[in-house]
Every structure is written in C-alpha cells, then in structure tokens.
Coordinates of C-alpha atoms and ligand atoms in Angstrom, one line a residue:
M1 CA 149.8 -55.6 -164.6
G2 CA 146.5 -53.9 -165.2
N3 CA 143.6 -54.8 -162.9
S4 CA 140.9 -52.5 -163.8
Q5 CA 137.8 -53.1 -166.0
S6 CA 138.8 -54.1 -169.5
A7 CA 139.0 -51.5 -172.3
D8 CA 135.5 -52.3 -173.6
T9 CA 133.7 -51.9 -170.3
S10 CA 135.4 -48.8 -168.8
T11 CA 133.8 -45.4 -169.6
F12 CA 136.1 -43.5 -167.2
W13 CA 138.2 -41.0 -169.2
N14 CA 141.5 -40.5 -167.2
P15 CA 143.0 -37.1 -167.1
F16 CA 146.2 -36.7 -169.1
A17 CA 146.0 -40.3 -170.3
N18 CA 146.3 -41.9 -173.7
M19 CA 143.1 -43.8 -173.5
S20 CA 144.0 -46.0 -176.5
T21 CA 147.0 -47.5 -174.7
L22 CA 145.6 -47.3 -171.1
A23 CA 143.0 -49.8 -172.1
G24 CA 143.2 -52.8 -169.7
N25 CA 146.3 -51.3 -167.9
A26 CA 144.7 -49.0 -165.4
V27 CA 145.3 -49.7 -161.8
T28 CA 142.2 -49.7 -159.5
I29 CA 143.1 -48.3 -156.1
V30 CA 140.7 -49.3 -153.4
R31 CA 142.2 -48.4 -150.0
G32 CA 145.0 -46.7 -148.2
E33 CA 146.8 -46.7 -144.9
G34 CA 149.7 -44.4 -143.9
S35 CA 151.9 -43.9 -146.9
T36 CA 150.6 -47.1 -148.7
V37 CA 147.8 -47.6 -151.1
F38 CA 146.3 -50.9 -152.2
D39 CA 145.0 -52.1 -155.5
A40 CA 141.9 -54.3 -156.1
Q41 CA 144.2 -57.4 -156.0
G42 CA 145.4 -56.4 -152.5
R43 CA 148.9 -55.4 -153.7
G44 CA 150.3 -52.5 -151.6
Y45 CA 152.3 -49.6 -153.2
L46 CA 154.4 -47.1 -151.2
D47 CA 153.1 -43.8 -152.5
A48 CA 156.1 -41.5 -153.2
L49 CA 153.6 -38.9 -154.6
A50 CA 151.1 -38.4 -151.7
S51 CA 148.6 -39.0 -154.6
L52 CA 149.1 -35.7 -156.5
W53 CA 151.2 -33.9 -153.8
Y54 CA 148.2 -33.7 -151.5
C55 CA 147.7 -36.6 -149.1
N56 CA 150.0 -35.0 -146.5
V57 CA 148.5 -36.6 -143.4
G58 CA 148.5 -40.1 -145.0
Y59 CA 145.7 -42.5 -145.9
G60 CA 143.1 -44.0 -143.7
R61 CA 142.5 -41.1 -141.3
T62 CA 139.1 -42.0 -140.0
E63 CA 138.8 -38.8 -138.0
L64 CA 138.6 -36.9 -141.2
A65 CA 135.8 -39.1 -142.4
E66 CA 134.1 -38.6 -139.1
A67 CA 134.5 -34.8 -139.4
A68 CA 132.8 -35.0 -142.8
A69 CA 130.0 -37.3 -141.5
A70 CA 129.3 -35.1 -138.5
Q71 CA 129.0 -32.0 -140.6
M72 CA 126.9 -33.8 -143.2
R73 CA 124.5 -34.9 -140.5
E74 CA 124.0 -31.2 -139.6
I75 CA 124.0 -29.8 -143.1
A76 CA 126.3 -31.1 -145.9
G77 CA 126.2 -28.2 -148.2
F78 CA 124.6 -24.8 -148.4
Q79 CA 125.5 -21.9 -150.8
T80 CA 127.4 -18.8 -149.7
F81 CA 126.5 -16.4 -152.5
E82 CA 125.7 -12.9 -151.2
F83 CA 124.4 -13.4 -147.7
Y84 CA 124.9 -16.9 -146.5
T85 CA 127.7 -18.2 -144.4
N86 CA 128.4 -21.2 -142.2
K87 CA 130.4 -22.0 -139.1
P88 CA 133.1 -24.4 -140.6
A89 CA 133.8 -21.9 -143.5
E90 CA 134.1 -19.0 -141.1
A91 CA 136.4 -20.9 -138.7
L92 CA 138.5 -22.2 -141.5
C93 CA 139.2 -18.8 -143.0
R94 CA 140.2 -17.4 -139.6
R95 CA 142.4 -20.4 -139.1
I96 CA 144.1 -20.0 -142.5
T97 CA 144.9 -16.3 -141.9
D98 CA 146.4 -17.1 -138.5
L99 CA 148.6 -19.9 -140.0
A100 CA 149.7 -17.6 -142.8
S101 CA 150.6 -14.9 -140.3
M102 CA 148.5 -12.4 -142.4
S103 CA 146.3 -11.1 -139.6
E104 CA 144.3 -8.5 -141.6
A105 CA 144.0 -10.9 -144.5
K106 CA 140.7 -12.3 -145.9
V107 CA 140.1 -15.7 -147.5
F108 CA 138.1 -16.7 -150.6
L109 CA 137.4 -20.4 -150.5
T110 CA 137.3 -22.4 -153.8
P111 CA 135.6 -25.7 -154.3
G112 CA 137.6 -27.6 -156.9
G113 CA 141.2 -27.3 -155.7
G114 CA 144.1 -25.3 -157.1
S115 CA 142.9 -24.4 -160.5
D116 CA 139.9 -22.6 -159.1
A117 CA 142.1 -20.8 -156.7
V118 CA 144.5 -19.7 -159.5
D119 CA 141.6 -18.4 -161.6
T120 CA 140.1 -16.6 -158.6
A121 CA 143.5 -14.9 -157.9
G122 CA 144.0 -13.9 -161.6
K123 CA 140.5 -12.3 -161.7
L124 CA 140.9 -10.7 -158.3
A125 CA 144.3 -9.2 -159.3
R126 CA 142.7 -7.6 -162.3
A127 CA 139.6 -6.5 -160.4
Y128 CA 141.7 -5.0 -157.7
W129 CA 143.5 -2.6 -160.1
R130 CA 140.2 -1.6 -161.6
A131 CA 138.8 -1.0 -158.1
V132 CA 141.7 1.3 -157.2
G133 CA 141.5 3.3 -160.5
E134 CA 144.2 1.7 -162.5
P135 CA 142.3 -0.3 -165.1
D136 CA 145.2 -0.5 -167.5
R137 CA 147.1 -2.8 -165.1
Q138 CA 145.9 -6.1 -166.7
V139 CA 149.0 -8.0 -167.8
I140 CA 149.9 -11.0 -165.7
I141 CA 153.4 -12.5 -165.8
S142 CA 154.4 -16.1 -165.1
R143 CA 157.4 -18.3 -165.5
T144 CA 158.7 -21.0 -167.8
H145 CA 158.2 -24.5 -166.2
A146 CA 155.3 -23.0 -164.2
Y147 CA 152.2 -25.1 -163.5
H148 CA 149.1 -23.2 -162.3
G149 CA 146.4 -25.7 -163.0
M150 CA 144.1 -26.3 -165.9
N151 CA 141.4 -23.7 -165.8
A152 CA 141.6 -20.8 -168.2
Y153 CA 144.0 -18.5 -166.2
G154 CA 146.1 -21.4 -165.1
T155 CA 146.4 -22.9 -168.6
S156 CA 147.3 -19.5 -170.0
L157 CA 149.9 -18.8 -167.3
G158 CA 151.4 -22.3 -167.6
G159 CA 155.0 -22.6 -168.7
I160 CA 154.9 -26.2 -169.9
P161 CA 154.2 -25.9 -173.7
L162 CA 152.8 -29.4 -174.1
L163 CA 150.0 -28.5 -171.7
T164 CA 149.1 -25.1 -173.1
E165 CA 149.7 -24.9 -176.8
A166 CA 146.5 -26.7 -177.9
Y167 CA 144.4 -24.1 -176.0
I168 CA 146.0 -20.7 -175.8
P169 CA 145.2 -17.9 -176.1
L170 CA 142.5 -18.4 -173.5
V171 CA 143.2 -15.4 -171.3
S172 CA 144.8 -12.4 -173.0
Q173 CA 147.6 -10.1 -171.7
V174 CA 149.7 -12.9 -170.3
E175 CA 153.5 -12.8 -170.5
Q176 CA 156.2 -15.3 -169.5
V177 CA 159.8 -14.9 -168.2
P178 CA 162.5 -17.5 -167.6
W179 CA 161.9 -19.3 -164.3
D180 CA 165.3 -18.5 -162.8
D181 CA 166.2 -14.9 -163.9
P182 CA 165.0 -12.0 -161.8
N183 CA 166.5 -9.5 -164.2
A184 CA 164.2 -10.9 -167.0
L185 CA 161.2 -10.1 -164.8
E186 CA 162.3 -6.5 -164.3
K187 CA 163.1 -6.1 -168.0
S188 CA 159.7 -7.5 -168.9
I189 CA 157.8 -5.2 -166.6
E190 CA 159.7 -2.2 -168.0
L191 CA 159.1 -3.3 -171.6
I192 CA 155.3 -3.8 -171.0
G193 CA 155.2 -0.5 -169.1
D194 CA 155.0 0.0 -165.4
G195 CA 151.4 1.0 -165.3
R196 CA 150.2 -2.1 -167.3
V197 CA 151.3 -5.1 -165.1
A198 CA 148.8 -6.4 -162.6
A199 CA 150.6 -9.4 -161.1
F200 CA 153.4 -11.8 -161.1
F201 CA 152.5 -15.5 -160.4
C202 CA 155.2 -17.5 -158.8
E203 CA 155.4 -21.0 -157.3
P204 CA 158.0 -20.7 -154.5
V205 CA 159.2 -24.2 -155.5
I206 CA 158.2 -25.1 -159.0
G207 CA 156.4 -28.4 -158.8
A208 CA 154.8 -30.1 -161.8
G209 CA 157.4 -28.4 -164.0
G210 CA 160.1 -30.7 -162.5
V211 CA 160.6 -29.7 -158.8
Y212 CA 162.9 -26.7 -159.0
P213 CA 163.7 -25.1 -155.7
P214 CA 164.4 -21.4 -156.1
P215 CA 167.9 -20.4 -157.0
D216 CA 169.7 -18.6 -154.1
G217 CA 168.2 -15.1 -153.7
Y218 CA 165.8 -15.5 -156.6
L219 CA 162.6 -15.2 -154.6
E220 CA 163.8 -12.3 -152.5
Q221 CA 164.8 -10.4 -155.7
V222 CA 161.6 -11.0 -157.6
R223 CA 159.7 -9.9 -154.5
Q224 CA 161.6 -6.7 -154.4
I225 CA 161.1 -6.1 -158.1
C226 CA 157.4 -6.5 -157.7
R227 CA 157.4 -4.0 -154.8
R228 CA 159.5 -1.5 -156.8
H229 CA 157.1 -1.6 -159.7
N230 CA 153.9 -1.9 -157.7
V231 CA 153.1 -5.3 -159.2
L232 CA 151.1 -7.8 -157.1
F233 CA 153.1 -10.8 -156.0
V234 CA 151.0 -13.9 -156.1
A235 CA 152.6 -17.0 -154.4
D236 CA 151.0 -20.2 -155.9
E237 CA 151.3 -22.4 -152.9
V238 CA 148.9 -25.1 -154.1
I239 CA 151.7 -27.7 -153.5
T240 CA 153.8 -25.9 -150.9
G241 CA 151.0 -24.7 -148.7
Y242 CA 150.2 -26.3 -145.3
G243 CA 153.6 -27.7 -144.5
R244 CA 155.3 -29.3 -147.5
T245 CA 158.5 -27.1 -147.3
G246 CA 158.7 -27.4 -143.5
E247 CA 156.8 -24.2 -142.7
W248 CA 153.1 -23.7 -142.9
F249 CA 153.7 -21.7 -146.1
A250 CA 156.8 -21.5 -148.3
S251 CA 156.1 -17.7 -148.2
G252 CA 157.1 -17.9 -144.5
R253 CA 160.2 -20.0 -145.2
F254 CA 161.4 -17.4 -147.8
G255 CA 160.0 -14.3 -146.1
L256 CA 157.9 -13.3 -149.2
D257 CA 155.0 -11.4 -147.7
P258 CA 152.8 -12.0 -150.7
D259 CA 149.8 -10.0 -151.9
L260 CA 147.9 -13.2 -152.6
I261 CA 148.5 -16.8 -151.8
T262 CA 146.7 -19.6 -153.8
S263 CA 146.4 -22.9 -151.9
A264 CA 144.5 -26.2 -152.0
K265 CA 145.7 -29.8 -151.9
G266 CA 147.3 -30.0 -148.4
L267 CA 144.5 -27.8 -146.9
S268 CA 142.4 -31.0 -146.7
S269 CA 145.0 -33.5 -147.6
G270 CA 142.6 -34.3 -150.4
Y271 CA 140.0 -35.9 -148.1
L272 CA 137.5 -33.6 -149.7
P273 CA 138.3 -31.1 -152.5
I274 CA 138.8 -27.5 -151.3
G275 CA 141.1 -24.5 -152.0
A276 CA 141.7 -21.1 -150.6
V277 CA 143.0 -17.8 -151.9
I278 CA 144.5 -15.8 -149.0
V279 CA 144.1 -12.1 -149.8
S280 CA 146.3 -9.5 -148.1
A281 CA 144.8 -6.5 -146.4
R282 CA 146.0 -4.3 -149.2
V283 CA 144.1 -6.3 -151.9
A284 CA 141.0 -6.8 -149.8
E285 CA 140.7 -3.2 -148.7
P286 CA 138.9 -1.6 -151.7
F287 CA 136.2 -4.4 -151.5
W288 CA 135.8 -4.5 -147.7
R289 CA 136.2 -0.7 -146.8
A290 CA 133.1 0.7 -145.1
G291 CA 130.8 2.2 -147.7
S292 CA 132.6 0.6 -150.7
T293 CA 130.5 -0.1 -153.8
Q294 CA 133.1 -2.5 -155.3
V295 CA 131.9 -6.1 -155.5
F296 CA 134.1 -9.0 -156.6
R297 CA 131.6 -10.7 -158.9
H298 CA 133.0 -14.2 -158.8
G299 CA 132.2 -17.4 -157.0
Y300 CA 131.4 -21.1 -157.3
T301 CA 128.3 -23.1 -156.3
Y302 CA 130.5 -24.9 -153.8
S303 CA 132.5 -22.0 -152.4
G304 CA 132.7 -22.3 -148.7
H305 CA 131.2 -25.8 -148.7
P306 CA 130.5 -26.7 -145.1
A307 CA 131.5 -30.4 -145.2
A308 CA 134.8 -29.7 -147.1
A309 CA 135.6 -26.8 -144.7
A310 CA 135.0 -29.1 -141.7
V311 CA 137.3 -31.7 -143.1
A312 CA 140.0 -29.1 -143.8
L313 CA 139.7 -27.9 -140.2
A314 CA 140.1 -31.4 -138.9
N315 CA 143.1 -31.9 -141.2
L316 CA 144.8 -28.8 -139.9
D317 CA 144.1 -30.0 -136.3
L318 CA 145.8 -33.3 -137.1
I319 CA 148.8 -31.6 -138.7
E320 CA 149.2 -29.5 -135.5
R321 CA 148.5 -32.2 -133.0
E322 CA 151.0 -34.7 -134.6
R323 CA 153.5 -31.9 -135.2
L324 CA 153.8 -33.0 -138.8
I325 CA 155.5 -29.9 -140.0
D326 CA 158.3 -30.4 -137.6
R327 CA 158.5 -33.9 -139.0
V328 CA 158.8 -32.5 -142.6
R329 CA 161.8 -30.4 -141.4
A330 CA 163.4 -33.4 -139.7
L331 CA 162.9 -35.6 -142.8
E332 CA 164.1 -33.0 -145.3
P333 CA 167.8 -33.9 -145.0
V334 CA 166.9 -37.6 -144.8
L335 CA 165.1 -37.5 -148.1
S336 CA 167.8 -35.4 -149.7
L337 CA 170.6 -37.8 -148.7
A338 CA 168.6 -40.8 -149.9
M339 CA 167.7 -39.3 -153.3
D340 CA 171.0 -37.4 -153.9
Q341 CA 172.8 -40.7 -154.0
L342 CA 171.0 -41.5 -157.3
A343 CA 172.8 -38.5 -158.9
R344 CA 175.8 -40.9 -159.3
H345 CA 173.8 -43.2 -161.6
P346 CA 174.9 -42.8 -165.3
A347 CA 171.2 -42.5 -166.4
V348 CA 170.6 -39.5 -164.0
S349 CA 171.7 -36.0 -164.9
E350 CA 170.5 -34.2 -161.7
V351 CA 168.7 -34.8 -158.4
R352 CA 166.8 -31.8 -157.1
S353 CA 166.0 -31.8 -153.4
G354 CA 166.5 -30.0 -150.1
T355 CA 163.3 -28.0 -149.8
G356 CA 161.0 -30.0 -147.5
L357 CA 159.6 -33.2 -148.7
L358 CA 160.1 -32.5 -152.4
A359 CA 162.5 -34.0 -154.8
A360 CA 163.0 -34.9 -158.5
V361 CA 165.3 -37.3 -160.2
E362 CA 166.1 -36.0 -163.7
I363 CA 166.8 -38.6 -166.4
A364 CA 169.9 -37.7 -168.5
E365 CA 169.2 -36.1 -171.8
D366 CA 171.2 -38.6 -173.9
V367 CA 169.3 -41.5 -172.2
R368 CA 166.0 -39.9 -173.1
A369 CA 167.1 -39.1 -176.6
A370 CA 168.2 -42.7 -177.2
D371 CA 164.9 -44.0 -175.9
P372 CA 162.0 -41.6 -175.6
T373 CA 160.0 -44.2 -173.7
V374 CA 162.6 -44.5 -170.9
G375 CA 160.7 -42.2 -168.5
Q376 CA 157.5 -44.2 -168.6
R377 CA 159.4 -47.5 -168.5
L378 CA 161.1 -46.3 -165.3
V379 CA 157.8 -45.3 -163.8
L380 CA 156.5 -48.9 -164.5
A381 CA 159.7 -50.5 -163.3
I382 CA 159.5 -48.5 -160.0
R383 CA 155.9 -49.5 -159.6
E384 CA 156.9 -53.2 -160.2
R385 CA 159.1 -52.6 -157.1
G386 CA 156.1 -51.5 -155.1
V387 CA 156.6 -47.7 -155.3
L388 CA 154.5 -45.1 -157.0
T389 CA 156.1 -42.2 -158.9
R390 CA 155.4 -40.3 -162.1
L391 CA 157.1 -38.4 -164.8
L392 CA 157.2 -34.6 -164.7
R393 CA 157.5 -32.6 -167.9
G394 CA 158.7 -35.8 -169.6
V395 CA 162.1 -35.5 -167.9
A396 CA 162.1 -36.1 -164.1
L397 CA 160.6 -38.5 -161.6
Q398 CA 158.6 -37.0 -158.8
V399 CA 159.1 -37.6 -155.1
S400 CA 156.6 -35.9 -152.7
P401 CA 155.6 -38.4 -150.0
P402 CA 153.1 -38.0 -147.3
F403 CA 154.4 -36.2 -144.2
V404 CA 153.9 -39.5 -142.2
I405 CA 156.5 -41.3 -144.3
T406 CA 159.1 -43.1 -142.2
E407 CA 162.9 -43.2 -142.7
P408 CA 162.9 -46.9 -143.7
E409 CA 160.1 -46.1 -146.3
I410 CA 162.3 -43.3 -147.7
A411 CA 165.1 -45.8 -148.1
L412 CA 162.7 -48.1 -149.9
I413 CA 161.8 -45.4 -152.4
A414 CA 165.5 -44.7 -153.1
E415 CA 166.1 -48.5 -153.5
A416 CA 163.3 -48.9 -155.9
F417 CA 164.5 -46.0 -158.0
A418 CA 168.0 -47.3 -158.0
G419 CA 166.9 -50.9 -159.0
A420 CA 164.7 -49.6 -161.8
L421 CA 167.4 -47.3 -163.1
D422 CA 169.9 -50.2 -163.2
E423 CA 167.3 -52.4 -165.0
V424 CA 166.3 -49.8 -167.5
A425 CA 169.9 -48.6 -168.2
A426 CA 170.9 -52.3 -168.8
G427 CA 168.1 -52.4 -171.4
R428 CA 166.3 -55.2 -169.6
Ligands
PLP1 C1 151.3 -24.9 -158.2 C2 149.9 -25.5 -158.7 N1 148.9 -24.6 -158.9 C3 147.7 -25.0 -159.3 C4 147.4 -26.4 -159.4 C5 146.1 -26.9 -159.9 O1 145.5 -27.6 -158.8 P1 144.2 -28.6 -159.1 O2 144.8 -29.7 -160.0 O3 143.8 -29.0 -157.7 O4 143.2 -27.8 -159.7 C6 148.5 -27.3 -159.2 C7 148.2 -28.8 -159.3 O5 149.1 -29.6 -159.2 C8 149.7 -26.8 -158.8 O6 150.8 -27.7 -158.6

C-alpha cells in the first residue's frame, strides 16, 4: 500500500504520526485535479477532506500558480514590520473586511495559517484590555472538543485532551466549559469574576473535535452572554471562513457580530500558507485612534507576505467568479442526505451534517471498545476504495470536500464509507 521512500531513507517527520509504524506506509501525493489527488504510482483518490479542510477551490488551479509567479516576478517577499506595506496585502485586507461585512474593521495577516491567527487573537484580546485600562481581564475561556491549532495559545485553549496534556500549562489563565452549554459559560464568567475575563474563543462549527454543528440557539446565547459580561467574542473561523458553511463566514450565517475572527485555510485554499485575524472597530480603536501611544507588539517575519496575499486575492476572485459559495449552499442537503443514510449502519452511532460542506460519521462506542483499531482500519478500507478521509478525536470520520465536488462524487464518498463499514463490521 505504501509508496513513499522506505523507512531507512525518509527523514521527513510527519505531523501527528507514529513514525515507527508509518515506515514504508506513507503515501506520496504528487498531483491534483478538481477533487482528486494522485499518488506517485498514478492512483487517484477522491479527497473527501479538501486536504485539511482547506483546498476549497479544488486542485490544479493554474491561475493561482500564475498569480504567485506574477507577484514573485515583481517582488516575492518583503517585510511589513513598522513602516513597510505592499499592494497585495493592502488589497487583501480591504477585501476581507468587505466580505466579512465589518466595514470599520482592520486585518492582521499571519503567515503560517490558523495557529498563528489564534495566537495573534489571544495576545490581541489581552493587549486590548490593557490598552483600555482593564489589565485584570486576562482569562480566556474555550470549549471542550475545541481545536484552535498547535501554537501556545491554541494548544492551551484546545479541548481535545490527547493533544494538550503533554504540554500544558503553556499559557496561563485559560478556562474551559462544556461545548454545548451556554449556562456553563455564564456560570464560569461569574465564578472567575466579571472583570477578569478577556475573551471567549468559539468555533461556530466545531471541526477537528468531531464536526459538531452548534445546538439550536447555542451561538446566539453565548454571543449574548459575552455582550452582557463585556467579554470579547472570538469566532475561530479557520475552517468555516471563506464559504464552507454556505456564507462567506459562519458568523454571517449565525448573525454573530464577533469582536475578532480568526481565519486561514480557505483564504488561499492552501495554494500558499496565509491567515488573517479580522479585528472589529471596537478592538482596533485604542491602537488606531489618532494620537494613541498603544502599539500591538506582535508580528511575524512573513506577515503580509506579498506572494501569499496575491494568491489569496486570486483565490477569492475565483470563489466569487464561479459562485462557489452558492454551490456549497446547493450541495449542503445533497451531502447531508448521502451521509445521513450511513446512520442506519450498526457500526455507526451518529452522522453529523447539515451545515455547509461539513459532516462526520461517528463510529459506535461498542464497536470502538471491542476493537480500538477500528477507526484506523476504516480509514484504510475507505482509502482502498479510492476515497480519502481521516479519524477525528479517535471517534468520527471527517467529510469536508472541496467546493467543486460533484453530486456523483458525493455519492462515491458515501458508497466507499458504506462498503468499508460493511467490510470492517464483518471482521474481514
Ligand atoms: C478551528 C481551527 N483553528 C485553528 C487551526 C490551526 O490552523 P493551522 O493548522 O493552519 O495552524 C485549525 C486547524 O485545523 C482549526 O481547525
């Protein structure tokens, strides 16, 4: 099955991999087209993941390569610390605030993706309260099942114990509440003390924790609670931003009016790495006000990278021109219907779907208890059927295809899942 370099010759250390068992089994991906990627042997796989929730416009978009090349011919990179700026970064920030319908907002660009955006937002939330004379507001609250990336703030805010317990405490003054209980958030704020909570971090749809769409009314209620207690509401839209829920931002779909939005992935569809923190007028004001002496002392070598910004702009153009967000809305019920049928399978306890092009198929607890390897065996059996998925939090299979996926391809994903479930349940 493996087609990479053998164990003894590879020096590439895969993220999140057991390198002792991966040896000789890695799959070398060489090319992509539409929703399909190809390995070094020329075998095609329908990518039900859009890589890691990001290749929204699909693979093989030469115009994005051309946008990068054109910018690189002018100037590929130049720093933006203190005085310097560049046209693609300026244009991108304006475009993002327009798309987010946050007209007075500002944008802080990050180079590495979502983790940088989350750490930027965490630091900015704390810096904001110091800047407005409330330095005691330092506590940040997040949710169980949350995934906010792997930098220090994101790791500390994460709600998946396996990913955090080896490292925390990294960032102090971080609290967690159950993912689905608005009252727990309010109680937690009251317990900590109104004047001590800086921000609440919230994925509108929990992603890596297992694809949990928000319970009815949940987001509206936590938004209200944050308003009531003057706590900044940070929408982590690293997955949901730029169309995945059928609106430019899930914050728009759910009417959230966030104080900060973190975003990355779909901003460039992964053609080059880039992220963005969208900062509401309220949070920007103390730093941008005429005569202010407040400086946000934070930034990365590649913040506002011109080539990455040019690619992001071309990617947003493409999403608009091809009306891909309308397409997500149209495909939402198609994906739901196809995946929901799997809920009848005895090895499946639940299918979560219905918010854009996002779904998860949860493996029944008794099946996992009887065979702890069942999840990984399913991932491999589905891959053998030519479809790529992966296991979330050890319990559920991820579905988050590119926006260009077709209805027959969605049917193929569901078919591959069903076949693999039958095979694995039968113990073959
Ligand atoms: C909601 C959320 N926040 C942050 C991140 C971190 O993004 P990255 O891996 O690009 O650093 C992710 C990645 O999946 C994410 O899903």
